[in-house]
Short mmCIF file of C-alpha atoms and ligand atoms in Angstrom, two decimals:
data_model
loop_
_atom_site.label_atom_id
_atom_site.label_comp_id
_atom_site.label_asym_id
_atom_site.label_seq_id
_atom_site.Cartn_x
_atom_site.Cartn_y
_atom_site.Cartn_z
CA MET M 1 -0.29 -0.12 0.05
CA ALA M 2 1.44 3.40 -0.70
CA ASP M 3 2.40 5.27 2.98
CA ASN M 4 1.41 8.43 1.29
CA LEU M 5 -2.72 8.73 1.68
CA GLU M 6 -2.93 13.02 1.04
CA GLY M 7 -5.42 14.78 -0.37
CA GLY M 8 -6.81 17.96 -0.82
CA CYS M 9 -9.73 19.49 -2.87
CA ALA M 10 -8.89 20.97 -5.32
CA CYS M 11 -8.17 25.29 -4.66
CA GLY M 12 -5.39 23.82 -1.59
CA ALA M 13 -7.50 25.59 1.35
CA VAL M 14 -9.07 21.56 2.15
CA ARG M 15 -6.00 19.32 3.26
CA TYR M 16 -6.18 15.73 4.89
CA ARG M 17 -3.93 12.61 5.28
CA LEU M 18 -5.90 9.24 6.01
CA THR M 19 -3.01 7.78 9.27
CA SER M 20 -4.03 3.92 7.89
CA ALA M 21 -5.39 2.25 5.07
CA PRO M 22 -9.15 2.65 4.75
CA MET M 23 -11.64 -0.74 5.68
CA PHE M 24 -13.14 -1.01 2.07
CA VAL M 25 -13.09 0.69 -1.14
CA HIS M 26 -16.18 0.74 -2.78
CA CYS M 27 -16.42 1.82 -6.96
CA CYS M 28 -19.70 2.77 -7.06
CA HIS M 29 -21.93 2.74 -10.44
CA CYS M 30 -25.09 4.09 -9.91
CA LEU M 31 -26.74 6.95 -10.79
CA ASP M 32 -26.87 8.85 -8.20
CA CYS M 33 -22.81 9.22 -8.29
CA GLN M 34 -23.01 9.65 -11.81
CA CYS M 35 -25.22 12.61 -10.94
CA GLN M 36 -23.26 14.09 -8.42
CA THR M 37 -19.65 13.54 -10.42
CA GLY M 38 -20.74 14.02 -13.57
CA SER M 39 -19.09 11.01 -14.34
CA ALA M 40 -18.99 7.61 -15.05
CA PHE M 41 -18.48 6.32 -10.88
CA VAL M 42 -17.39 7.51 -7.74
CA ILE M 43 -14.23 5.42 -6.30
CA ASN M 44 -15.10 5.57 -1.82
CA ALA M 45 -12.52 4.16 0.90
CA MET M 46 -14.02 3.44 3.50
CA ILE M 47 -12.40 4.16 6.77
CA GLU M 48 -12.94 5.70 10.56
CA THR M 49 -13.55 8.80 10.86
CA ASP M 50 -10.99 10.10 13.33
CA ARG M 51 -8.66 8.45 10.81
CA ILE M 52 -9.01 11.35 8.55
CA GLU M 53 -6.88 13.99 10.20
CA LEU M 54 -7.39 17.85 9.10
CA LEU M 55 -4.25 19.35 8.42
CA GLN M 56 -5.73 22.70 6.93
CA GLY M 57 -9.58 24.72 6.46
CA ALA M 58 -12.67 22.24 6.68
CA PRO M 59 -15.24 20.66 4.74
CA GLU M 60 -18.75 21.89 4.81
CA PRO M 61 -21.75 19.79 4.71
CA VAL M 62 -24.37 19.88 2.35
CA GLY M 63 -27.41 17.03 2.46
CA LEU M 64 -27.95 15.39 -1.15
CA PRO M 65 -31.25 13.64 -1.58
CA THR M 66 -30.72 9.58 -1.90
CA ASP M 67 -33.33 6.62 -3.58
CA SER M 68 -33.38 5.02 -0.18
CA GLY M 69 -34.10 8.57 1.94
CA ARG M 70 -31.33 7.77 4.05
CA PRO M 71 -28.82 10.84 4.66
CA HIS M 72 -26.10 12.01 2.55
CA ASP M 73 -23.78 14.45 3.48
CA VAL M 74 -21.37 15.56 0.96
CA TYR M 75 -18.76 17.69 2.54
CA ARG M 76 -17.04 20.38 0.21
CA CYS M 77 -14.16 22.90 0.58
CA PRO M 78 -15.67 26.28 1.26
CA ARG M 79 -14.21 27.28 -0.77
CA CYS M 80 -13.77 25.62 -4.05
CA GLN M 81 -16.69 23.00 -3.90
CA THR M 82 -14.41 20.56 -4.31
CA ALA M 83 -16.32 17.12 -2.34
CA VAL M 84 -13.23 15.66 -0.64
CA TRP M 85 -15.71 12.87 2.03
CA SER M 86 -19.43 12.11 2.24
CA ASP M 87 -21.06 10.53 5.24
CA TYR M 88 -23.93 7.72 4.51
CA GLY M 89 -26.75 7.11 6.32
CA GLY M 90 -26.14 9.62 9.33
CA ARG M 91 -22.66 7.70 10.63
CA PRO M 92 -20.67 10.49 11.91
CA PHE M 93 -18.01 7.46 12.59
CA LEU M 94 -17.34 6.93 9.50
CA ARG M 95 -16.63 8.82 6.12
CA PHE M 96 -16.63 7.71 2.89
CA VAL M 97 -13.09 8.97 1.44
CA ARG M 98 -13.44 10.18 -2.56
CA VAL M 99 -10.11 8.41 -3.39
CA GLY M 100 -10.01 10.80 -6.50
CA THR M 101 -9.19 13.52 -4.09
CA LEU M 102 -5.82 12.14 -2.73
CA ASP M 103 -2.01 13.40 -4.22
CA ASP M 104 -2.25 10.32 -5.28
CA PRO M 105 -5.64 8.44 -6.97
CA SER M 106 -4.11 5.45 -8.29
CA ALA M 107 -2.82 4.40 -4.07
CA LEU M 108 -6.23 2.73 -3.39
CA GLU M 109 -8.07 0.62 -5.76
CA PRO M 110 -11.36 -0.52 -5.31
CA ASP M 111 -12.35 -3.12 -3.91
CA VAL M 112 -15.91 -4.30 -4.93
CA HIS M 113 -17.65 -2.64 -7.73
CA ILE M 114 -21.39 -1.65 -7.16
CA TYR M 115 -24.47 -0.56 -8.77
CA THR M 116 -22.98 -2.25 -11.87
CA ARG M 117 -26.46 -2.26 -13.31
CA THR M 118 -26.17 1.61 -14.52
CA LYS M 119 -22.42 1.30 -15.11
CA LEU M 120 -21.57 2.80 -18.76
CA ALA M 121 -21.09 0.40 -21.44
CA TRP M 122 -18.09 1.15 -22.37
CA VAL M 123 -16.45 0.87 -18.97
CA GLY M 124 -14.70 -2.10 -18.60
CA LEU M 125 -13.89 -3.90 -14.96
CA PRO M 126 -11.25 -5.56 -14.43
CA ALA M 127 -10.80 -9.07 -14.00
CA GLY M 128 -10.78 -10.50 -10.31
CA VAL M 129 -12.94 -7.50 -8.79
CA PRO M 130 -15.62 -8.86 -7.16
CA ALA M 131 -18.99 -6.74 -8.39
CA PHE M 132 -22.33 -6.62 -8.13
CA GLU M 133 -25.93 -5.43 -9.79
CA VAL M 134 -27.29 -3.48 -7.20
CA PHE M 135 -24.96 -4.05 -3.20
CA TYR M 136 -23.31 -6.92 -2.39
CA ASP M 137 -23.17 -8.65 1.35
CA ARG M 138 -20.79 -6.83 4.21
CA ASP M 139 -20.05 -10.42 5.90
CA ALA M 140 -18.77 -12.49 2.69
CA LEU M 141 -16.97 -9.92 1.19
CA TRP M 142 -15.05 -7.85 4.09
CA PRO M 143 -11.93 -8.50 5.74
CA ALA M 144 -12.36 -9.35 9.41
CA GLU M 145 -9.93 -6.79 10.70
CA SER M 146 -12.45 -4.43 8.69
CA LYS M 147 -14.92 -5.84 9.82
CA ASP M 148 -13.81 -5.38 13.66
CA ARG M 149 -12.90 -1.82 12.65
CA LEU M 150 -15.79 -1.06 11.59
CA ARG M 151 -17.30 -2.52 14.57
CA LYS M 152 -15.19 -0.73 16.84
CA ALA M 153 -15.97 2.20 15.31
CA ALA M 154 -19.62 2.03 15.20
CA GLY M 155 -19.29 1.54 19.44
CA GLY M 156 -19.77 -1.75 19.25
ZN1 ZN U 201 -11.06 24.03 -2.19
ZN1 ZN U 202 -23.40 5.32 -5.92
#
């Protein structure tokens, strides 16, 4: 794994560092993610909120509508509005960091592709990485260590 997991927004006002590897990395091809990024998919690194060290700036939450009706706050640089991470489901202990905001976006690769039912037809998926039409079973896919981390972060 790359040891430099620093990143930030486009204008430089927000800078952060991940103090460890994430628990799991989603590549999401759903329509919401396509719309919100203006792109083919989003890459989200799931990590405990307390493992994000804010080096500079203060991202501000913006609430977004979701299909599921669960809350989704996306945290943006107050100046340039780059989205750096999300809180899906109103879980303050957990963040979905946008891997494209890392200084080296190639440092983290998706562990799973989800919502491939709306994947753009020209996007090819790598062999050997699990892919699901909709969502997946966390128990089946996550490494034991990551499941432990999530449980602890959730206070269980
Ligand atoms: Zn900015
Ligand atoms: Zn999505």
